[in-house]
């Protein structure tokens, strides 16, 4: 097992996938300007390891965005794994199941099940992959940022029955980066598309509150790095501000960058030198944790 070729995709669940049913549905991968994956059937992690000579021992699990309807798999996924590798950091892209698939039951639980399992799987492989088990963090974009923030606040919640030794590992990320994230599921700041996809047309107040991550920060929430553009018309900047305010209340060491322009979904931000500086700020923050 030691000779991991780059980007080996490993299934998250070797046996039965929780909250899944036979549907005959097939996964769809559309490669146009970016790779968009929908109807995920078999969730995986795709592992990009840096050269041993430069490895820092740090690892980041990456949750692409796409409104809980698709995954922007290269744009907010593999491109970042490659960036991280160049800095000696392992980058692990999580292909998580989406609630709009016919193959899933109890839809709102499914992304968090995959997220918890993914970080446990990486921890269980830490030695093998030259990763420090207490230096494993997460990066999420948009709806993937909502999933990352859910994992960072609900890593202890039992959302699936433990099946094997991997499930004994901690699901707590050691740090989080949330990039133009959906945080709240409540009016007026939520992203309606993500909310409807995850929670359905008319969720109860209880369910809405349960997935409004700003309400679940506590003193054990990991250090967090937030990035948002002020002119984001899809996911209002208030999402990041609400989360940052909650982190401050508990004195969680965190950093926030609000850019005046950038809109939503800018990823590496390469169209604008100023916006593109966020990844440099983030890598600096990672090395100082």
PDB file of C-alpha atoms in Angstrom:
ATOM      1  CA  UNK A   1       0.000   0.000   0.000  1.00  0.00           C
ATOM      2  CA  UNK A   2       2.968   2.342   0.320  1.00  0.00           C
ATOM      3  CA  UNK A   3       3.181   3.217  -3.335  1.00  0.00           C
ATOM      4  CA  UNK A   4       0.239   5.547  -3.604  1.00  0.00           C
ATOM      5  CA  UNK A   5       0.224   6.844  -7.085  1.00  0.00           C
ATOM      6  CA  UNK A   6      -0.988  10.408  -7.098  1.00  0.00           C
ATOM      7  CA  UNK A   7      -4.746  10.915  -6.873  1.00  0.00           C
ATOM      8  CA  UNK A   8      -5.831   7.412  -5.988  1.00  0.00           C
ATOM      9  CA  UNK A   9      -9.580   7.522  -5.340  1.00  0.00           C
ATOM     10  CA  UNK A  10     -10.595   5.488  -2.303  1.00  0.00           C
ATOM     11  CA  UNK A  11     -14.188   4.585  -1.472  1.00  0.00           C
ATOM     12  CA  UNK A  12     -15.364   6.080   1.827  1.00  0.00           C
ATOM     13  CA  UNK A  13     -17.528   3.110   2.695  1.00  0.00           C
ATOM     14  CA  UNK A  14     -16.045  -0.314   1.865  1.00  0.00           C
ATOM     15  CA  UNK A  15     -19.297  -2.105   2.701  1.00  0.00           C
ATOM     16  CA  UNK A  16     -22.805  -0.706   2.895  1.00  0.00           C
ATOM     17  CA  UNK A  17     -23.156   3.024   2.320  1.00  0.00           C
ATOM     18  CA  UNK A  18     -25.405   4.460   5.069  1.00  0.00           C
ATOM     19  CA  UNK A  19     -28.730   6.060   4.108  1.00  0.00           C
ATOM     20  CA  UNK A  20     -28.539   4.633   0.608  1.00  0.00           C
ATOM     21  CA  UNK A  21     -30.942   2.633  -1.506  1.00  0.00           C
ATOM     22  CA  UNK A  22     -30.879   1.045  -4.950  1.00  0.00           C
ATOM     23  CA  UNK A  23     -32.261   3.499  -7.479  1.00  0.00           C
ATOM     24  CA  UNK A  24     -30.679   2.682 -10.813  1.00  0.00           C
ATOM     25  CA  UNK A  25     -29.479   6.300 -10.902  1.00  0.00           C
ATOM     26  CA  UNK A  26     -26.049   6.947 -12.404  1.00  0.00           C
ATOM     27  CA  UNK A  27     -23.414   9.495 -11.479  1.00  0.00           C
ATOM     28  CA  UNK A  28     -23.047  12.310 -14.009  1.00  0.00           C
ATOM     29  CA  UNK A  29     -19.691  13.938 -14.813  1.00  0.00           C
ATOM     30  CA  UNK A  30     -19.782  16.896 -17.178  1.00  0.00           C
ATOM     31  CA  UNK A  31     -16.415  18.305 -18.247  1.00  0.00           C
ATOM     32  CA  UNK A  32     -16.829  21.649 -19.960  1.00  0.00           C
ATOM     33  CA  UNK A  33     -15.108  24.792 -18.659  1.00  0.00           C
ATOM     34  CA  UNK A  34     -15.026  23.026 -15.281  1.00  0.00           C
ATOM     35  CA  UNK A  35     -15.744  19.476 -14.153  1.00  0.00           C
ATOM     36  CA  UNK A  36     -19.205  19.225 -12.608  1.00  0.00           C
ATOM     37  CA  UNK A  37     -20.211  16.015 -10.859  1.00  0.00           C
ATOM     38  CA  UNK A  38     -23.822  15.327  -9.872  1.00  0.00           C
ATOM     39  CA  UNK A  39     -25.836  12.360  -8.547  1.00  0.00           C
ATOM     40  CA  UNK A  40     -22.803  10.989  -6.672  1.00  0.00           C
ATOM     41  CA  UNK A  41     -23.357   7.256  -6.112  1.00  0.00           C
ATOM     42  CA  UNK A  42     -20.092   6.117  -4.548  1.00  0.00           C
ATOM     43  CA  UNK A  43     -18.480   8.777  -2.371  1.00  0.00           C
ATOM     44  CA  UNK A  44     -14.677   8.796  -2.422  1.00  0.00           C
ATOM     45  CA  UNK A  45     -11.603  10.688  -1.359  1.00  0.00           C
ATOM     46  CA  UNK A  46      -9.010  11.483  -4.010  1.00  0.00           C
ATOM     47  CA  UNK A  47      -5.597  11.724  -2.368  1.00  0.00           C
ATOM     48  CA  UNK A  48      -2.839  14.071  -3.539  1.00  0.00           C
ATOM     49  CA  UNK A  49       0.341  13.680  -1.490  1.00  0.00           C
ATOM     50  CA  UNK A  50       3.322  16.052  -1.688  1.00  0.00           C
ATOM     51  CA  UNK A  51       6.855  14.820  -2.296  1.00  0.00           C
ATOM     52  CA  UNK A  52       8.164  13.375   0.980  1.00  0.00           C
ATOM     53  CA  UNK A  53      11.148  15.712   0.904  1.00  0.00           C
ATOM     54  CA  UNK A  54       8.947  18.795   1.344  1.00  0.00           C
ATOM     55  CA  UNK A  55       6.054  17.263   3.331  1.00  0.00           C
ATOM     56  CA  UNK A  56       5.029  19.318   6.371  1.00  0.00           C
ATOM     57  CA  UNK A  57       2.772  16.597   7.820  1.00  0.00           C
ATOM     58  CA  UNK A  58      -0.246  18.848   7.339  1.00  0.00           C
ATOM     59  CA  UNK A  59      -3.305  17.657   5.388  1.00  0.00           C
ATOM     60  CA  UNK A  60      -6.435  19.410   4.135  1.00  0.00           C
ATOM     61  CA  UNK A  61      -9.688  17.710   3.111  1.00  0.00           C
ATOM     62  CA  UNK A  62     -11.377  19.733   0.389  1.00  0.00           C
ATOM     63  CA  UNK A  63     -15.159  20.014  -0.008  1.00  0.00           C
ATOM     64  CA  UNK A  64     -16.090  21.515  -3.399  1.00  0.00           C
ATOM     65  CA  UNK A  65     -19.160  23.731  -3.680  1.00  0.00           C
ATOM     66  CA  UNK A  66     -22.184  23.502  -5.936  1.00  0.00           C
ATOM     67  CA  UNK A  67     -25.285  24.345  -3.912  1.00  0.00           C
ATOM     68  CA  UNK A  68     -25.638  20.760  -2.602  1.00  0.00           C
ATOM     69  CA  UNK A  69     -26.682  19.948  -6.200  1.00  0.00           C
ATOM     70  CA  UNK A  70     -23.371  19.423  -7.999  1.00  0.00           C
ATOM     71  CA  UNK A  71     -19.664  19.402  -7.112  1.00  0.00           C
ATOM     72  CA  UNK A  72     -17.349  21.881  -8.879  1.00  0.00           C
ATOM     73  CA  UNK A  73     -14.770  19.147  -8.733  1.00  0.00           C
ATOM     74  CA  UNK A  74     -11.634  20.716 -10.253  1.00  0.00           C
ATOM     75  CA  UNK A  75     -12.438  24.438  -9.769  1.00  0.00           C
ATOM     76  CA  UNK A  76     -12.974  24.055  -5.996  1.00  0.00           C
ATOM     77  CA  UNK A  77     -11.289  20.674  -5.553  1.00  0.00           C
ATOM     78  CA  UNK A  78      -8.341  19.178  -7.382  1.00  0.00           C
ATOM     79  CA  UNK A  79      -6.877  22.613  -8.307  1.00  0.00           C
ATOM     80  CA  UNK A  80      -6.484  23.281  -4.575  1.00  0.00           C
ATOM     81  CA  UNK A  81      -4.990  19.848  -3.869  1.00  0.00           C
ATOM     82  CA  UNK A  82      -2.255  20.674  -6.392  1.00  0.00           C
ATOM     83  CA  UNK A  83      -1.675  24.122  -4.848  1.00  0.00           C
ATOM     84  CA  UNK A  84      -1.340  22.518  -1.407  1.00  0.00           C
ATOM     85  CA  UNK A  85       1.073  19.858  -2.678  1.00  0.00           C
ATOM     86  CA  UNK A  86       3.397  22.590  -3.930  1.00  0.00           C
ATOM     87  CA  UNK A  87       3.571  23.831  -0.307  1.00  0.00           C
ATOM     88  CA  UNK A  88       4.261  20.370   1.138  1.00  0.00           C
ATOM     89  CA  UNK A  89       0.665  19.858   2.304  1.00  0.00           C
ATOM     90  CA  UNK A  90      -1.477  16.820   1.448  1.00  0.00           C
ATOM     91  CA  UNK A  91      -4.684  17.734  -0.415  1.00  0.00           C
ATOM     92  CA  UNK A  92      -7.595  15.310  -0.273  1.00  0.00           C
ATOM     93  CA  UNK A  93     -10.674  15.985  -2.410  1.00  0.00           C
ATOM     94  CA  UNK A  94     -13.920  14.650  -0.991  1.00  0.00           C
ATOM     95  CA  UNK A  95     -16.538  13.519  -3.483  1.00  0.00           C
ATOM     96  CA  UNK A  96     -19.499  13.590  -1.106  1.00  0.00           C
ATOM     97  CA  UNK A  97     -23.047  12.469  -1.797  1.00  0.00           C
ATOM     98  CA  UNK A  98     -25.617  15.116  -2.635  1.00  0.00           C
ATOM     99  CA  UNK A  99     -29.094  15.266  -1.144  1.00  0.00           C
ATOM    100  CA  UNK A 100     -30.819  15.547  -4.544  1.00  0.00           C
ATOM    101  CA  UNK A 101     -29.897  11.969  -5.472  1.00  0.00           C
ATOM    102  CA  UNK A 102     -32.638   9.338  -5.701  1.00  0.00           C
ATOM    103  CA  UNK A 103     -30.199   6.919  -4.065  1.00  0.00           C
ATOM    104  CA  UNK A 104     -30.183   8.651  -0.664  1.00  0.00           C
ATOM    105  CA  UNK A 105     -32.583   8.449   2.284  1.00  0.00           C
ATOM    106  CA  UNK A 106     -32.793  11.027   5.113  1.00  0.00           C
ATOM    107  CA  UNK A 107     -31.168  13.438   2.704  1.00  0.00           C
ATOM    108  CA  UNK A 108     -30.073  16.089   5.207  1.00  0.00           C
ATOM    109  CA  UNK A 109     -27.795  13.603   7.024  1.00  0.00           C
ATOM    110  CA  UNK A 110     -25.936  12.292   4.005  1.00  0.00           C
ATOM    111  CA  UNK A 111     -23.292  15.000   3.347  1.00  0.00           C
ATOM    112  CA  UNK A 112     -22.281  15.074   7.039  1.00  0.00           C
ATOM    113  CA  UNK A 113     -22.056  11.261   7.133  1.00  0.00           C
ATOM    114  CA  UNK A 114     -19.604  11.363   4.227  1.00  0.00           C
ATOM    115  CA  UNK A 115     -17.664  14.287   5.718  1.00  0.00           C
ATOM    116  CA  UNK A 116     -17.225  12.587   9.112  1.00  0.00           C
ATOM    117  CA  UNK A 117     -16.225   9.329   7.475  1.00  0.00           C
ATOM    118  CA  UNK A 118     -13.754  11.078   5.143  1.00  0.00           C
ATOM    119  CA  UNK A 119     -11.779  12.741   7.940  1.00  0.00           C
ATOM    120  CA  UNK A 120     -11.798   9.516   9.981  1.00  0.00           C
ATOM    121  CA  UNK A 121     -10.484   7.609   6.978  1.00  0.00           C
ATOM    122  CA  UNK A 122      -7.661  10.136   6.482  1.00  0.00           C
ATOM    123  CA  UNK A 123      -6.746   9.970  10.217  1.00  0.00           C
ATOM    124  CA  UNK A 124      -6.661   6.182  10.019  1.00  0.00           C
ATOM    125  CA  UNK A 125      -4.203   6.421   7.090  1.00  0.00           C
ATOM    126  CA  UNK A 126      -2.080   9.228   8.570  1.00  0.00           C
ATOM    127  CA  UNK A 127       1.011   7.124   9.213  1.00  0.00           C
ATOM    128  CA  UNK A 128       0.862   5.515   5.813  1.00  0.00           C
ATOM    129  CA  UNK A 129       0.469   8.885   4.068  1.00  0.00           C
ATOM    130  CA  UNK A 130       3.117  10.700   6.107  1.00  0.00           C
ATOM    131  CA  UNK A 131       0.477  12.944   7.703  1.00  0.00           C
ATOM    132  CA  UNK A 132       0.382  14.135  11.305  1.00  0.00           C
ATOM    133  CA  UNK A 133      -2.976  12.940  12.758  1.00  0.00           C
ATOM    134  CA  UNK A 134      -3.362  16.133  14.808  1.00  0.00           C
ATOM    135  CA  UNK A 135      -2.760  18.441  11.841  1.00  0.00           C
ATOM    136  CA  UNK A 136      -5.675  17.518   9.573  1.00  0.00           C
ATOM    137  CA  UNK A 137      -7.978  20.339   8.550  1.00  0.00           C
ATOM    138  CA  UNK A 138     -10.712  21.108   6.062  1.00  0.00           C
ATOM    139  CA  UNK A 139     -11.419  23.575   3.264  1.00  0.00           C
ATOM    140  CA  UNK A 140     -14.929  24.156   1.929  1.00  0.00           C
ATOM    141  CA  UNK A 141     -16.430  26.428  -0.706  1.00  0.00           C
ATOM    142  CA  UNK A 142     -19.993  27.768  -0.762  1.00  0.00           C
ATOM    143  CA  UNK A 143     -22.284  24.781   0.043  1.00  0.00           C
ATOM    144  CA  UNK A 144     -19.068  22.795   0.611  1.00  0.00           C
ATOM    145  CA  UNK A 145     -18.258  25.528   3.143  1.00  0.00           C
ATOM    146  CA  UNK A 146     -21.572  24.818   4.826  1.00  0.00           C
ATOM    147  CA  UNK A 147     -20.661  21.131   4.975  1.00  0.00           C
ATOM    148  CA  UNK A 148     -17.184  21.961   6.338  1.00  0.00           C
ATOM    149  CA  UNK A 149     -18.677  24.275   9.002  1.00  0.00           C
ATOM    150  CA  UNK A 150     -21.215  21.566   9.886  1.00  0.00           C
ATOM    151  CA  UNK A 151     -18.377  19.062  10.329  1.00  0.00           C
ATOM    152  CA  UNK A 152     -16.364  21.587  12.365  1.00  0.00           C
ATOM    153  CA  UNK A 153     -19.271  22.129  14.763  1.00  0.00           C
ATOM    154  CA  UNK A 154     -20.925  18.665  14.648  1.00  0.00           C
ATOM    155  CA  UNK A 155     -17.960  16.290  14.468  1.00  0.00           C
ATOM    156  CA  UNK A 156     -19.263  14.501  17.585  1.00  0.00           C
ATOM    157  CA  UNK A 157     -22.838  14.096  16.405  1.00  0.00           C
ATOM    158  CA  UNK A 158     -23.683  10.464  15.699  1.00  0.00           C
ATOM    159  CA  UNK A 159     -25.084  10.561  12.192  1.00  0.00           C
ATOM    160  CA  UNK A 160     -24.327   6.957  11.299  1.00  0.00           C
ATOM    161  CA  UNK A 161     -23.781   3.680  13.143  1.00  0.00           C
ATOM    162  CA  UNK A 162     -20.101   2.856  13.622  1.00  0.00           C
ATOM    163  CA  UNK A 163     -19.108  -0.013  11.342  1.00  0.00           C
ATOM    164  CA  UNK A 164     -15.347  -0.603  11.671  1.00  0.00           C
ATOM    165  CA  UNK A 165     -12.106   0.532  13.316  1.00  0.00           C
ATOM    166  CA  UNK A 166     -11.967   3.667  11.142  1.00  0.00           C
ATOM    167  CA  UNK A 167     -15.134   4.903  12.843  1.00  0.00           C
ATOM    168  CA  UNK A 168     -13.308   4.950  16.207  1.00  0.00           C
ATOM    169  CA  UNK A 169     -11.112   7.820  14.919  1.00  0.00           C
ATOM    170  CA  UNK A 170     -11.970  11.408  15.836  1.00  0.00           C
ATOM    171  CA  UNK A 171     -13.895  13.361  13.180  1.00  0.00           C
ATOM    172  CA  UNK A 172     -12.776  16.730  14.580  1.00  0.00           C
ATOM    173  CA  UNK A 173     -10.860  18.877  12.087  1.00  0.00           C
ATOM    174  CA  UNK A 174      -7.813  20.612  13.580  1.00  0.00           C
ATOM    175  CA  UNK A 175      -8.567  23.753  11.553  1.00  0.00           C
ATOM    176  CA  UNK A 176     -11.088  25.021   8.999  1.00  0.00           C
ATOM    177  CA  UNK A 177     -11.067  27.288   5.974  1.00  0.00           C
ATOM    178  CA  UNK A 178     -14.490  28.450   4.805  1.00  0.00           C
ATOM    179  CA  UNK A 179     -14.515  30.229   1.459  1.00  0.00           C
ATOM    180  CA  UNK A 180     -17.668  32.242   0.586  1.00  0.00           C
ATOM    181  CA  UNK A 181     -19.500  29.683   2.759  1.00  0.00           C
ATOM    182  CA  UNK A 182     -23.190  29.147   3.281  1.00  0.00           C
ATOM    183  CA  UNK A 183     -23.397  29.257   7.095  1.00  0.00           C
ATOM    184  CA  UNK A 184     -26.963  30.042   8.094  1.00  0.00           C
ATOM    185  CA  UNK A 185     -30.087  28.236   6.965  1.00  0.00           C
ATOM    186  CA  UNK A 186     -32.298  31.002   8.349  1.00  0.00           C
ATOM    187  CA  UNK A 187     -33.760  34.042   6.626  1.00  0.00           C
ATOM    188  CA  UNK A 188     -32.622  36.621   5.638  1.00  0.00           C
ATOM    189  CA  UNK A 189     -29.064  35.490   4.912  1.00  0.00           C
ATOM    190  CA  UNK A 190     -29.297  31.878   3.779  1.00  0.00           C
ATOM    191  CA  UNK A 191     -28.650  30.668   0.246  1.00  0.00           C
ATOM    192  CA  UNK A 192     -32.107  29.394  -0.693  1.00  0.00           C
ATOM    193  CA  UNK A 193     -30.876  26.896  -3.307  1.00  0.00           C
ATOM    194  CA  UNK A 194     -28.564  25.142  -0.850  1.00  0.00           C
ATOM    195  CA  UNK A 195     -31.179  25.241   1.894  1.00  0.00           C
ATOM    196  CA  UNK A 196     -33.920  23.692  -0.273  1.00  0.00           C
ATOM    197  CA  UNK A 197     -31.527  21.040  -1.627  1.00  0.00           C
ATOM    198  CA  UNK A 198     -30.418  19.992   1.869  1.00  0.00           C
ATOM    199  CA  UNK A 199     -33.515  20.484   4.017  1.00  0.00           C
ATOM    200  CA  UNK A 200     -36.414  20.346   1.544  1.00  0.00           C
ATOM    201  CA  UNK A 201     -39.076  22.894   0.588  1.00  0.00           C
ATOM    202  CA  UNK A 202     -40.507  23.684   4.035  1.00  0.00           C
ATOM    203  CA  UNK A 203     -38.156  22.532   6.810  1.00  0.00           C
ATOM    204  CA  UNK A 204     -39.176  22.876  10.458  1.00  0.00           C
ATOM    205  CA  UNK A 205     -37.655  25.663  12.534  1.00  0.00           C
ATOM    206  CA  UNK A 206     -35.807  22.991  14.470  1.00  0.00           C
ATOM    207  CA  UNK A 207     -34.160  21.534  11.376  1.00  0.00           C
ATOM    208  CA  UNK A 208     -33.319  25.022  10.067  1.00  0.00           C
ATOM    209  CA  UNK A 209     -31.664  25.923  13.388  1.00  0.00           C
ATOM    210  CA  UNK A 210     -29.839  22.587  13.525  1.00  0.00           C
ATOM    211  CA  UNK A 211     -28.109  23.391  10.216  1.00  0.00           C
ATOM    212  CA  UNK A 212     -27.470  27.081  10.952  1.00  0.00           C
ATOM    213  CA  UNK A 213     -23.835  26.635  11.887  1.00  0.00           C
ATOM    214  CA  UNK A 214     -23.354  29.994  13.606  1.00  0.00           C
ATOM    215  CA  UNK A 215     -25.611  28.647  16.386  1.00  0.00           C
ATOM    216  CA  UNK A 216     -23.356  25.647  17.071  1.00  0.00           C
ATOM    217  CA  UNK A 217     -19.948  27.231  17.651  1.00  0.00           C
ATOM    218  CA  UNK A 218     -18.512  26.463  21.084  1.00  0.00           C
ATOM    219  CA  UNK A 219     -15.157  26.572  22.818  1.00  0.00           C
ATOM    220  CA  UNK A 220     -14.042  23.366  21.062  1.00  0.00           C
ATOM    221  CA  UNK A 221     -14.681  24.671  17.536  1.00  0.00           C
ATOM    222  CA  UNK A 222     -11.414  24.573  15.517  1.00  0.00           C
ATOM    223  CA  UNK A 223      -9.496  27.731  14.478  1.00  0.00           C
ATOM    224  CA  UNK A 224     -11.093  29.089  11.310  1.00  0.00           C
ATOM    225  CA  UNK A 225     -10.017  31.096   8.251  1.00  0.00           C
ATOM    226  CA  UNK A 226     -12.849  32.869   6.395  1.00  0.00           C
ATOM    227  CA  UNK A 227     -12.904  34.517   2.965  1.00  0.00           C
ATOM    228  CA  UNK A 228     -15.830  36.322   1.354  1.00  0.00           C
ATOM    229  CA  UNK A 229     -16.456  39.064  -1.196  1.00  0.00           C
ATOM    230  CA  UNK A 230     -18.565  42.013  -0.143  1.00  0.00           C
ATOM    231  CA  UNK A 231     -20.431  41.931  -3.474  1.00  0.00           C
ATOM    232  CA  UNK A 232     -21.399  38.235  -3.289  1.00  0.00           C
ATOM    233  CA  UNK A 233     -24.969  38.247  -4.627  1.00  0.00           C
ATOM    234  CA  UNK A 234     -25.540  34.500  -4.114  1.00  0.00           C
ATOM    235  CA  UNK A 235     -24.339  33.933  -0.545  1.00  0.00           C
ATOM    236  CA  UNK A 236     -24.406  37.195   1.425  1.00  0.00           C
ATOM    237  CA  UNK A 237     -21.231  38.178   3.276  1.00  0.00           C
ATOM    238  CA  UNK A 238     -23.292  38.084   6.502  1.00  0.00           C
ATOM    239  CA  UNK A 239     -22.827  34.299   6.477  1.00  0.00           C
ATOM    240  CA  UNK A 240     -19.102  34.674   7.175  1.00  0.00           C
ATOM    241  CA  UNK A 241     -19.690  37.593   9.552  1.00  0.00           C
ATOM    242  CA  UNK A 242     -22.181  35.596  11.640  1.00  0.00           C
ATOM    243  CA  UNK A 243     -19.729  32.731  11.941  1.00  0.00           C
ATOM    244  CA  UNK A 244     -16.799  35.006  12.772  1.00  0.00           C
ATOM    245  CA  UNK A 245     -18.845  36.764  15.457  1.00  0.00           C
ATOM    246  CA  UNK A 246     -19.699  33.390  17.014  1.00  0.00           C
ATOM    247  CA  UNK A 247     -16.011  32.343  16.928  1.00  0.00           C
ATOM    248  CA  UNK A 248     -15.013  35.616  18.618  1.00  0.00           C
ATOM    249  CA  UNK A 249     -17.513  35.015  21.389  1.00  0.00           C
ATOM    250  CA  UNK A 250     -15.605  31.831  22.272  1.00  0.00           C
ATOM    251  CA  UNK A 251     -12.128  33.310  21.638  1.00  0.00           C
ATOM    252  CA  UNK A 252     -11.395  30.818  18.833  1.00  0.00           C
ATOM    253  CA  UNK A 253      -8.258  32.065  17.033  1.00  0.00           C
ATOM    254  CA  UNK A 254      -9.584  32.963  13.593  1.00  0.00           C
ATOM    255  CA  UNK A 255      -8.885  35.164  10.602  1.00  0.00           C
ATOM    256  CA  UNK A 256     -11.315  36.774   8.176  1.00  0.00           C
ATOM    257  CA  UNK A 257     -10.739  38.432   4.793  1.00  0.00           C
ATOM    258  CA  UNK A 258     -13.516  40.417   3.173  1.00  0.00           C
ATOM    259  CA  UNK A 259     -12.676  41.524  -0.369  1.00  0.00           C
ATOM    260  CA  UNK A 260     -14.569  44.459  -1.856  1.00  0.00           C
ATOM    261  CA  UNK A 261     -15.149  42.712  -5.210  1.00  0.00           C
ATOM    262  CA  UNK A 262     -15.113  39.107  -6.340  1.00  0.00           C
ATOM    263  CA  UNK A 263     -18.733  38.003  -6.451  1.00  0.00           C
ATOM    264  CA  UNK A 264     -19.461  34.364  -5.689  1.00  0.00           C
ATOM    265  CA  UNK A 265     -17.455  31.298  -6.657  1.00  0.00           C
ATOM    266  CA  UNK A 266     -14.111  32.911  -7.504  1.00  0.00           C
ATOM    267  CA  UNK A 267     -12.044  29.879  -6.326  1.00  0.00           C
ATOM    268  CA  UNK A 268      -8.346  30.733  -6.760  1.00  0.00           C
ATOM    269  CA  UNK A 269      -9.367  34.282  -7.708  1.00  0.00           C
ATOM    270  CA  UNK A 270      -6.840  34.429 -10.531  1.00  0.00           C
ATOM    271  CA  UNK A 271      -8.805  36.986 -12.536  1.00  0.00           C
ATOM    272  CA  UNK A 272      -7.832  39.667 -10.021  1.00  0.00           C
ATOM    273  CA  UNK A 273      -4.402  40.007  -8.384  1.00  0.00           C
ATOM    274  CA  UNK A 274      -5.828  41.408  -5.168  1.00  0.00           C
ATOM    275  CA  UNK A 275      -8.402  38.640  -4.816  1.00  0.00           C
ATOM    276  CA  UNK A 276      -5.787  36.023  -5.726  1.00  0.00           C
ATOM    277  CA  UNK A 277      -3.818  37.032  -2.632  1.00  0.00           C
ATOM    278  CA  UNK A 278      -6.225  35.080  -0.405  1.00  0.00           C
ATOM    279  CA  UNK A 279      -4.488  31.740  -0.990  1.00  0.00           C
ATOM    280  CA  UNK A 280      -1.139  33.252   0.037  1.00  0.00           C
ATOM    281  CA  UNK A 281      -2.743  34.627   3.218  1.00  0.00           C
ATOM    282  CA  UNK A 282      -4.275  31.232   3.902  1.00  0.00           C
ATOM    283  CA  UNK A 283      -1.061  29.241   3.354  1.00  0.00           C
ATOM    284  CA  UNK A 284       0.680  31.693   5.715  1.00  0.00           C
ATOM    285  CA  UNK A 285      -2.038  31.117   8.311  1.00  0.00           C
ATOM    286  CA  UNK A 286      -1.710  27.332   7.898  1.00  0.00           C
ATOM    287  CA  UNK A 287       2.030  27.428   8.560  1.00  0.00           C
ATOM    288  CA  UNK A 288       1.508  29.492  11.741  1.00  0.00           C
ATOM    289  CA  UNK A 289      -1.147  27.298  13.358  1.00  0.00           C
TER     290      UNK A 289
END
